[in-house]
XYZ file of C-alpha atoms in Angstrom:
642
model
C -0.073 0.005 0.044
C 1.411 3.323 -0.935
C 2.020 6.202 1.515
C -0.669 8.394 0.057
C -3.199 5.594 0.111
C -2.125 4.528 3.604
C -2.357 8.080 4.906
C -5.798 8.426 3.365
C -7.081 5.158 4.842
C -5.595 5.844 8.186
C -7.178 9.266 8.337
C -10.607 7.700 7.711
C -10.045 4.912 10.155
C -9.116 7.500 12.978
C -12.232 9.504 11.998
C -14.487 6.507 12.118
C -13.069 5.388 15.364
C -13.356 8.868 16.959
C -17.040 9.170 15.748
C -17.994 5.711 17.115
C -16.342 6.205 20.395
C -18.289 9.446 20.793
C -21.561 7.783 19.974
C -20.653 4.890 22.330
C -20.165 7.494 25.034
C -23.495 9.249 24.239
C -25.449 5.907 24.094
C -23.857 3.788 26.907
C -22.593 6.453 29.441
C -24.948 9.431 28.876
C -27.905 7.356 27.573
C -28.492 10.179 25.150
C -27.864 8.920 21.605
C -27.180 11.566 18.930
C -27.413 9.165 15.986
C -29.968 6.475 14.864
C -29.186 2.827 15.137
C -28.944 2.567 11.389
C -26.540 5.496 11.303
C -24.412 3.812 14.012
C -24.414 0.527 12.146
C -23.206 2.293 8.895
C -20.158 3.631 10.948
C -19.391 0.280 12.313
C -19.872 -1.457 8.912
C -17.418 0.816 7.182
C -14.840 0.541 10.006
C -15.157 -3.110 10.001
C -14.778 -3.362 6.267
C -11.686 -1.120 6.304
C -9.933 -2.911 8.985
C -10.646 -6.249 7.186
C -9.155 -4.903 3.903
C -6.219 -3.264 5.761
C -5.627 -5.481 8.756
C -2.140 -4.061 9.350
C -3.818 -0.784 10.429
C -6.079 -2.400 12.997
C -5.500 -1.149 16.598
C -6.351 -3.103 19.832
C -8.388 -0.136 21.057
C -10.715 -0.077 18.000
C -14.400 -0.269 18.779
C -14.355 -3.481 16.539
C -12.034 -5.333 18.943
C -14.095 -5.951 21.911
C -14.229 -9.676 21.519
C -11.000 -11.881 21.575
C -10.728 -14.623 19.065
C -9.782 -17.663 21.133
C -10.990 -18.961 24.404
C -8.791 -18.866 27.449
C -7.419 -22.024 29.194
C -7.621 -20.259 32.560
C -7.288 -16.946 34.443
C -3.923 -15.596 35.453
C -3.595 -13.754 38.879
C -2.681 -9.963 38.964
C -1.717 -7.886 41.966
C -3.746 -4.817 42.569
C -1.704 -1.562 42.774
C -3.703 -0.554 45.798
C -5.502 -3.180 47.810
C -9.313 -3.515 47.032
C -10.568 -3.300 50.598
C -14.096 -4.161 51.539
C -16.415 -1.698 53.181
C -17.664 -2.141 56.720
C -21.308 -2.347 56.864
C -23.913 -0.526 58.997
C -27.663 -1.527 59.183
C -29.262 1.372 61.205
C -29.347 5.110 61.540
C -27.723 4.639 64.828
C -24.738 2.921 63.352
C -24.308 5.693 60.812
C -24.124 8.194 63.529
C -21.621 6.084 65.325
C -19.411 6.122 62.231
C -19.752 9.981 62.051
C -18.575 10.138 65.789
C -15.548 7.949 64.849
C -14.651 10.328 62.079
C -14.910 13.349 64.221
C -12.789 11.821 66.958
C -10.041 10.895 64.590
C -10.006 14.146 62.675
C -10.591 16.354 65.773
C -13.134 18.669 64.034
C -16.372 18.692 61.896
C -14.911 20.325 58.914
C -15.579 17.559 56.558
C -18.232 16.668 53.847
C -19.692 13.271 52.718
C -20.128 11.963 49.195
C -23.220 9.539 49.112
C -23.688 7.072 46.244
C -25.961 4.129 45.442
C -24.441 0.805 46.358
C -24.759 -1.350 43.255
C -25.464 -5.016 43.759
C -22.812 -6.413 41.470
C -19.115 -7.568 41.173
C -16.307 -5.215 42.065
C -13.620 -4.942 39.391
C -10.524 -2.934 38.732
C -9.642 -1.358 35.384
C -6.055 -0.283 34.327
C -5.226 2.309 31.639
C -1.857 3.159 30.232
C -1.650 6.314 28.162
C -5.455 6.387 27.944
C -5.663 2.868 26.602
C -7.422 -0.045 28.401
C -4.796 -2.594 29.176
C -6.007 -4.781 32.079
C -9.150 -5.612 34.159
C -9.405 -7.952 37.152
C -11.596 -9.156 39.805
C -11.412 -8.204 43.427
C -10.160 -11.685 44.561
C -8.764 -11.614 47.973
C -8.348 -7.789 47.924
C -4.614 -8.087 47.144
C -4.786 -10.286 44.059
C -7.482 -10.990 41.535
C -8.208 -12.776 38.372
C -7.163 -11.115 34.967
C -10.603 -11.004 33.307
C -9.548 -8.341 30.556
C -11.073 -10.190 27.522
C -14.389 -10.401 29.318
C -14.374 -6.774 30.460
C -13.549 -5.698 27.016
C -16.967 -6.915 25.813
C -18.901 -4.455 28.052
C -19.579 -1.464 25.870
C -19.792 1.070 28.750
C -15.999 0.380 29.541
C -14.075 2.760 27.195
C -11.149 1.147 25.329
C -9.594 4.499 24.845
C -10.309 7.429 27.271
C -11.538 10.740 26.356
C -9.320 13.740 27.296
C -10.852 15.960 30.215
C -10.940 19.667 29.668
C -9.102 20.637 32.799
C -6.366 18.087 33.326
C -4.062 15.896 31.197
C -4.722 12.186 31.149
C -2.527 10.437 33.585
C 0.029 8.103 31.956
C -1.208 5.312 34.357
C -4.821 5.218 35.754
C -6.425 2.647 37.856
C -10.296 2.835 38.471
C -12.660 0.659 40.497
C -16.174 -0.124 39.509
C -19.115 -2.494 39.928
C -20.133 -4.666 36.989
C -23.656 -5.780 37.062
C -26.812 -7.022 35.138
C -29.890 -5.171 35.080
C -33.230 -6.641 36.136
C -34.414 -7.082 32.766
C -31.263 -8.480 31.455
C -31.105 -11.025 34.454
C -34.647 -12.080 33.495
C -33.758 -12.475 29.819
C -30.530 -14.516 30.630
C -32.507 -16.888 32.966
C -35.144 -17.309 30.312
C -32.512 -18.257 27.825
C -30.900 -20.662 30.305
C -34.210 -22.266 31.055
C -34.848 -22.763 27.254
C -31.528 -24.496 27.097
C -32.028 -26.677 30.011
C -29.242 -24.973 32.072
C -29.574 -24.288 35.835
C -30.759 -20.748 36.502
C -28.908 -17.973 38.323
C -30.211 -17.173 41.764
C -29.854 -13.347 41.459
C -28.340 -10.722 39.196
C -25.133 -10.537 41.242
C -24.451 -14.330 40.799
C -25.250 -14.004 37.080
C -22.793 -11.122 36.621
C -20.131 -12.963 38.589
C -20.579 -16.084 36.472
C -20.486 -14.157 33.269
C -17.232 -12.425 34.154
C -15.488 -15.748 34.839
C -16.404 -17.322 31.518
C -13.301 -18.519 29.711
C -14.676 -17.724 26.293
C -15.390 -13.911 25.700
C -17.672 -14.618 22.894
C -19.977 -16.108 25.355
C -19.352 -13.216 27.886
C -20.277 -10.783 25.089
C -23.775 -12.373 24.803
C -24.458 -11.463 28.459
C -25.975 -8.033 28.931
C -23.402 -6.787 31.399
C -22.887 -3.107 32.373
C -20.649 -1.087 34.821
C -20.769 1.893 37.024
C -17.185 3.204 38.008
C -17.122 4.569 41.528
C -13.562 5.730 42.001
C -9.919 6.047 40.986
C -6.851 4.839 43.011
C -4.401 6.915 41.034
C -3.080 9.600 43.196
C -3.192 13.434 41.949
C -6.312 13.053 39.826
C -8.250 15.505 42.067
C -8.311 16.895 45.587
C -11.795 15.464 46.348
C -13.803 12.346 45.673
C -16.751 14.206 44.193
C -14.441 16.106 41.659
C -12.863 12.793 40.686
C -16.113 11.245 39.795
C -16.783 14.164 37.542
C -13.389 13.776 35.870
C -14.007 10.025 35.435
C -17.287 10.843 33.674
C -15.481 13.386 31.452
C -12.966 10.588 30.487
C -15.751 8.357 29.238
C -16.515 6.183 32.250
C -20.129 5.413 33.207
C -20.599 7.013 36.669
C -23.853 6.579 38.681
C -25.683 9.942 38.391
C -27.419 9.364 41.723
C -24.529 10.903 43.961
C -24.676 13.705 46.271
C -22.275 16.021 48.259
C -23.674 16.473 51.876
C -22.516 18.668 54.693
C -23.243 16.329 57.657
C -24.553 12.929 58.812
C -28.168 14.203 59.308
C -28.397 15.034 55.669
C -26.923 11.653 54.897
C -29.416 9.796 56.913
C -32.225 11.928 55.039
C -30.672 10.998 51.662
C -30.568 7.188 52.514
C -34.163 7.380 53.751
C -35.216 8.921 50.459
C -33.892 5.853 48.439
C -35.156 3.077 50.579
C -38.443 2.871 48.763
C -37.638 4.770 45.440
C -34.849 2.333 44.584
C -37.613 0.112 43.155
C -37.770 2.385 40.188
C -34.236 1.800 39.155
C -33.379 -0.677 36.361
C -30.801 -2.505 38.341
C -30.586 -3.830 41.914
C -29.071 -1.682 44.823
C -28.922 -3.027 48.329
C -27.862 0.159 50.138
C -25.756 3.444 50.100
C -21.947 4.081 50.210
C -20.896 7.012 52.324
C -17.352 8.489 51.822
C -15.380 11.372 53.138
C -15.061 13.788 50.167
C -11.490 15.285 50.935
C -8.645 12.951 49.886
C -6.221 14.435 52.404
C -8.556 13.416 55.065
C -8.713 9.859 53.643
C -4.885 9.748 54.457
C -5.492 11.085 57.973
C -8.234 8.514 58.750
C -6.372 5.624 57.298
C -7.713 2.031 57.215
C -7.911 -1.220 59.240
C -6.605 -4.392 57.885
C -9.868 -4.968 56.146
C -11.674 -1.675 55.585
C -11.062 2.040 55.111
C -12.054 4.285 57.957
C -13.096 7.021 55.723
C -15.896 5.068 54.106
C -18.831 2.880 55.170
C -21.787 0.951 53.595
C -25.335 1.469 54.764
C -27.496 -1.573 54.016
C -31.246 -1.064 53.306
C -33.393 -3.144 55.562
C -34.464 -6.336 53.856
C -37.790 -5.986 51.865
C -39.764 -8.564 53.668
C -43.341 -9.506 54.424
C -45.231 -12.022 56.297
C -47.904 -14.108 54.847
C -49.326 -17.626 54.914
C -48.039 -20.410 52.630
C -51.300 -21.813 51.345
C -49.981 -24.658 49.071
C -46.940 -25.874 47.185
C -47.334 -26.517 43.416
C -44.961 -28.203 41.162
C -43.863 -26.803 37.838
C -42.462 -29.276 35.167
C -40.073 -27.707 32.766
C -39.074 -28.967 29.120
C -36.081 -31.094 30.467
C -38.368 -32.665 33.204
C -36.876 -30.713 36.010
C -39.517 -30.247 38.775
C -39.619 -26.865 40.550
C -41.749 -26.267 43.722
C -43.479 -22.946 43.936
C -45.093 -21.584 47.071
C -48.676 -20.429 46.690
C -49.044 -17.534 49.122
C -51.820 -15.565 50.617
C -51.514 -12.379 48.566
C -49.407 -9.738 50.299
C -48.161 -6.285 49.478
C -44.321 -6.098 49.136
C -42.349 -3.278 47.645
C -45.187 -1.905 45.705
C -46.496 -5.092 44.338
C -48.852 -7.864 45.327
C -46.957 -11.180 45.828
C -48.861 -14.353 45.589
C -46.119 -16.879 44.562
C -42.484 -17.294 45.637
C -39.794 -19.737 44.432
C -38.794 -22.588 46.837
C -35.916 -23.698 44.456
C -35.839 -27.375 45.260
C -36.636 -30.176 47.804
C -33.333 -29.702 49.641
C -34.224 -26.033 50.340
C -37.588 -26.891 51.645
C -36.033 -29.469 54.093
C -33.389 -27.199 55.210
C -35.762 -24.462 56.097
C -38.396 -26.872 57.307
C -41.178 -25.244 55.134
C -44.527 -26.846 55.559
C -47.901 -26.127 53.906
C -49.896 -23.959 56.084
C -46.922 -22.283 57.753
C -46.631 -18.340 58.390
C -43.521 -17.398 56.510
C -41.390 -14.404 55.829
C -40.848 -13.596 52.107
C -38.158 -11.356 50.738
C -37.221 -9.704 47.457
C -33.748 -8.559 48.534
C -31.432 -9.175 45.520
C -33.902 -11.650 43.959
C -36.203 -10.747 41.056
C -38.639 -13.581 42.073
C -39.557 -13.384 45.829
C -38.357 -16.265 47.906
C -39.318 -17.715 51.192
C -36.439 -16.920 53.709
C -37.770 -18.272 57.028
C -40.726 -19.991 58.777
C -42.260 -18.441 61.931
C -42.380 -21.838 63.769
C -43.783 -20.014 66.914
C -47.115 -19.546 65.037
C -47.607 -23.274 64.144
C -50.884 -24.773 65.062
C -49.976 -28.504 64.471
C -51.995 -28.666 61.298
C -49.207 -27.813 58.942
C -48.134 -30.564 56.462
C -44.624 -31.673 55.643
C -44.082 -31.421 51.913
C -42.254 -33.995 49.710
C -41.454 -34.286 46.006
C -43.974 -37.059 44.881
C -42.769 -40.241 43.094
C -44.950 -39.668 40.124
C -45.161 -36.429 37.912
C -47.980 -34.056 38.648
C -48.606 -33.554 34.985
C -48.302 -37.033 33.487
C -48.154 -39.391 36.386
C -44.663 -40.723 35.106
C -41.874 -41.781 37.285
C -40.027 -39.050 39.169
C -36.341 -39.537 39.798
C -33.496 -37.395 41.415
C -30.324 -37.953 39.377
C -27.109 -38.338 41.413
C -25.272 -35.017 42.196
C -28.278 -32.914 41.186
C -30.620 -30.876 43.318
C -33.641 -31.093 40.993
C -35.978 -34.085 40.731
C -37.071 -34.874 37.182
C -40.028 -36.464 35.436
C -38.535 -39.472 33.466
C -41.376 -39.683 30.974
C -40.233 -38.039 27.694
C -43.791 -37.758 26.514
C -45.065 -35.832 29.568
C -47.278 -33.083 28.093
C -45.390 -30.383 30.052
C -42.009 -31.398 28.640
C -43.509 -31.908 25.190
C -44.939 -28.368 25.165
C -41.699 -26.874 26.397
C -39.568 -28.854 24.025
C -41.751 -27.909 21.016
C -41.543 -24.220 21.997
C -37.812 -24.549 22.222
C -37.571 -26.263 18.831
C -39.519 -23.644 17.153
C -37.720 -20.736 18.756
C -35.750 -18.152 16.865
C -32.332 -19.590 17.480
C -33.427 -23.114 16.661
C -35.934 -23.845 13.796
C -37.502 -20.279 13.758
C -40.968 -21.293 13.070
C -43.074 -18.266 13.153
C -46.630 -18.392 14.541
C -46.103 -21.310 16.942
C -46.863 -19.719 20.352
C -47.581 -21.384 23.663
C -51.466 -21.321 23.140
C -51.303 -22.951 19.823
C -48.718 -25.555 20.965
C -50.820 -26.354 24.135
C -53.876 -26.977 21.837
C -51.904 -29.155 19.377
C -50.558 -31.329 22.288
C -53.908 -31.303 24.234
C -55.808 -32.284 21.143
C -53.275 -35.000 20.469
C -52.486 -33.763 17.002
C -48.855 -33.955 17.890
C -46.719 -35.877 20.469
C -43.315 -34.311 19.922
C -41.637 -31.661 17.799
C -41.081 -34.090 14.770
C -44.806 -34.338 14.539
C -45.012 -30.623 13.529
C -44.202 -31.661 9.912
C -47.078 -34.049 9.732
C -49.605 -31.155 10.396
C -52.112 -30.256 7.697
C -53.510 -26.839 7.076
C -57.072 -28.095 7.790
C -55.843 -29.523 11.204
C -54.709 -26.113 12.260
C -57.565 -24.105 10.803
C -59.930 -26.184 12.944
C -58.430 -25.048 16.274
C -59.651 -22.216 18.401
C -58.615 -18.705 17.371
C -57.060 -20.112 14.190
C -58.397 -19.135 10.740
C -57.310 -20.225 7.175
C -54.733 -17.624 6.772
C -53.038 -18.199 10.054
C -53.005 -21.924 9.438
C -51.376 -21.433 6.102
C -48.753 -19.239 7.482
C -47.637 -21.759 10.030
C -47.559 -24.458 7.427
C -45.365 -22.258 5.206
C -43.091 -21.493 8.235
C -42.726 -25.283 8.861
C -41.775 -25.840 5.286
C -39.074 -23.133 5.441
C -37.673 -24.377 8.620
C -36.697 -27.600 6.787
C -33.781 -25.891 5.347
C -32.503 -24.203 8.487
C -28.681 -24.810 9.259
C -27.710 -28.098 10.875
C -26.508 -26.099 13.888
C -29.932 -24.583 14.464
C -31.415 -28.127 14.294
C -28.917 -29.351 16.846
C -29.829 -26.520 19.203
C -33.574 -27.111 18.586
C -33.279 -30.820 19.653
C -33.128 -29.568 23.308
C -30.061 -31.540 24.439
C -29.540 -30.486 27.967
C -26.491 -27.975 28.461
C -26.043 -27.505 24.654
C -26.627 -23.899 23.884
C -26.393 -22.000 20.631
C -22.565 -21.758 20.689
C -21.942 -25.321 21.547
C -24.494 -26.453 18.896
C -22.559 -24.538 16.193
C -19.259 -26.090 17.370
C -20.674 -29.618 17.308
C -22.218 -28.972 13.880
C -18.983 -27.869 12.374
C -16.942 -30.617 13.922
C -19.359 -33.639 13.278
C -21.217 -32.356 10.202
C -23.982 -34.764 10.398
C -26.415 -36.194 12.899
C -25.104 -39.886 12.486
C -21.518 -38.811 13.196
C -22.566 -36.854 16.432
C -24.799 -39.640 17.466
C -21.907 -42.195 17.342
C -19.470 -39.977 19.297
C -18.501 -41.279 22.701
C -18.453 -39.309 25.944
C -14.534 -39.322 25.848
C -14.510 -37.923 22.028
C -16.859 -35.237 23.058
C -14.852 -34.057 25.966
C -11.891 -33.547 23.671
C -13.708 -30.440 22.281
C -12.832 -27.150 24.024
C -16.395 -25.985 24.468
C -17.720 -29.312 25.710
C -17.245 -30.243 29.419
C -17.902 -33.479 31.220
C -21.556 -32.526 31.998
C -22.391 -31.523 28.401
C -20.603 -34.597 27.000
C -22.597 -37.027 29.110
C -26.019 -35.370 28.400
C -25.198 -35.238 24.699
C -24.157 -38.920 24.516
C -27.164 -39.975 26.591
C -29.543 -37.953 24.361
C -28.509 -39.946 21.199
C -28.591 -43.344 23.117
C -32.351 -42.739 24.094
C -34.635 -44.865 21.748
C -37.207 -42.058 21.727
C -34.409 -39.800 20.091
C -33.920 -42.320 17.314
C -37.646 -42.359 16.545
C -37.739 -38.515 16.475
C -34.782 -38.118 14.244
C -36.320 -40.795 11.870
C -39.533 -38.653 11.706
C -37.514 -35.555 11.032
C -35.499 -37.267 8.231
C -38.673 -38.548 6.569
C -40.081 -35.023 6.710
C -37.101 -33.611 4.827
C -35.498 -31.712 7.712
C -31.755 -31.148 7.036
C -29.785 -33.420 9.296
C -26.296 -32.477 8.045
C -24.106 -29.474 7.319
C -24.224 -28.377 3.704
C -20.908 -29.744 2.255
C -22.050 -29.978 -1.341
C -20.475 -28.086 -4.040
C -22.831 -25.106 -4.785
C -24.372 -24.572 -8.243
C -23.992 -20.920 -7.819
C -20.504 -20.050 -6.579
C -20.725 -16.280 -6.486
C -19.468 -16.190 -2.842
C -16.848 -19.182 -3.270
C -14.177 -18.812 -0.435
C -15.549 -15.458 0.655
C -16.118 -14.867 4.388
C -19.177 -12.887 5.648
C -19.905 -11.280 9.003
C -23.521 -10.331 9.749
C -24.256 -7.782 12.481
C -27.445 -5.951 13.421
C -30.998 -6.832 12.379
C -31.642 -7.511 8.780
C -34.779 -6.350 6.998
C -35.552 -9.040 4.412
C -34.019 -12.088 6.144
C -33.275 -13.298 9.690
C -29.446 -13.543 10.199
C -29.663 -17.349 9.990
C -31.510 -17.299 6.592
C -28.727 -14.733 5.206
C -26.065 -16.959 6.617
C -27.719 -20.024 4.879
C -27.725 -18.225 1.599
C -23.988 -17.353 1.888
C -23.237 -21.021 2.593
C -25.564 -22.167 -0.353
C -23.552 -19.831 -2.675
C -20.194 -21.313 -1.584
C -19.217 -18.724 0.960
C -18.521 -18.945 4.800
C -19.646 -17.050 7.744
C -17.989 -15.886 10.915
C -19.146 -14.228 14.187
C -16.289 -11.666 14.295
C -14.223 -9.602 11.911
C -10.594 -10.745 11.247
C -8.065 -10.299 8.363
C -9.973 -13.278 6.720
C -13.230 -11.310 6.454
C -14.233 -10.357 2.967
C -17.710 -8.711 3.688
C -19.478 -7.232 6.645
C -23.253 -6.982 6.290
C -25.221 -4.671 8.669
C -28.860 -4.381 9.006
């Protein structure tokens, strides 16, 4: 490449990266976008295409380089420049005033101010920047050393890969900041729904989900988790004289700083501010379990010092747990698509945190036994960090003797089939693969967007089809006739025809989509794609041993065992034969395409397409001789953005 051309390309690359960083800041940090999604996608598309064409001009801080190419084998340990101490907790207004008295005694005067911030219920992380570039991110660990999770933190769009220059100071050559990575309430619910669809165990709360996401060894998987962050401080000396000022500077640099922070003159005002958030926190899109109170002036931090575990210049005030007392009227059992049986408490309706609660999760039989929960008990329920309320305790002193001990039955509450509890699992399962609850769940999973993408097959229709014995499994979908559907409640001729057409289209879905749709426990979208690429056909995968499956980097012992067991079930063989007879694609497309317009070309699709689903577009590329990838690299020929 000539110098003139290189200069022109480099100038355009820098311009695009600057624009995209600005729009990322507006969207993810200020939540005030200045450009439409389509306009933003056009910028990304152009940048990806240029970097693919001129890979030697790619930079590690480019907005396109958030996901690393290869999974890690493990996490290395890093030592924090300044130990990440934990905060001491207070649980009452009296304890807050005691903290203030200690500050007064140590400083010898009342000439100090407090900065009060929301305490985000997430995972503490440290971010290190050199010359304005993000170079390392780590967990708290034991406070002195933590795990290097840089690759996963890079996937969080609200973490800047290159800092913006503040107006009043120069960027420090070395900057370390601390923050709290978290999942929003909506993101947590969506993640758990996806895990339920894939037959994976659910996360207990958003904090556990965030922690699990940050410790994934594959950053491509981490990028699929809706993680976000709030930065709450810098440990680099000389940034500012006060904590409040340093937060403003961090925001100028491009960090996402929680807007709900206040500078207050005394502890009385601190108590008032804490009280104001106790109820209104329900309006936030993320979980917060208290407030953090810090002395504002950094020179006073040095005077106050720290204990071995906690700083003396800051303290955490925990909100009282959001609890209510009610009667547990019954325990009902829910059966999922994998047969897992989940007990749910049916409660006498009670108001809690602005909503009426009539159900609460009991998790599993062990949890019921551990807490000695009985039908008829007066119980304490809590929302705390949970999205779904849970029973935290039984008021045994109010028992009358009429309460009933609960046990998971030996037969399924839906189909009457045998119930077993597999070794080393906490959930009991219905062993009948024809159980209506499992059948409905498996059909909905099979027809979902990431699987066979069969439009029009919603829960109400599937329940009718199973209830009227028109189908017994998802393979039976392909034997449905238009008149069968048209005769059902709330179905007309047009709706019936649309479903039949969607079923016909689904037969040509990629082999990986079919593998995901089969509903093999613990096999998600990414694992299904890997298995499809490696084995190429259903017969080869079905013949694979547990040992052979475990040799694959994305497949652990649990997934290998469930995959092997799935294909050794006689019911699976019958279903696959029905799919084969229906004309469903049971192998990857390895034939030489008639149309080779995309021969040896690699495509990356991003964003929402208008005329195709992404899977359909990828299928066309492969049909015409091309290949697809999930990320841009020097091998990428085309980037297609919706």
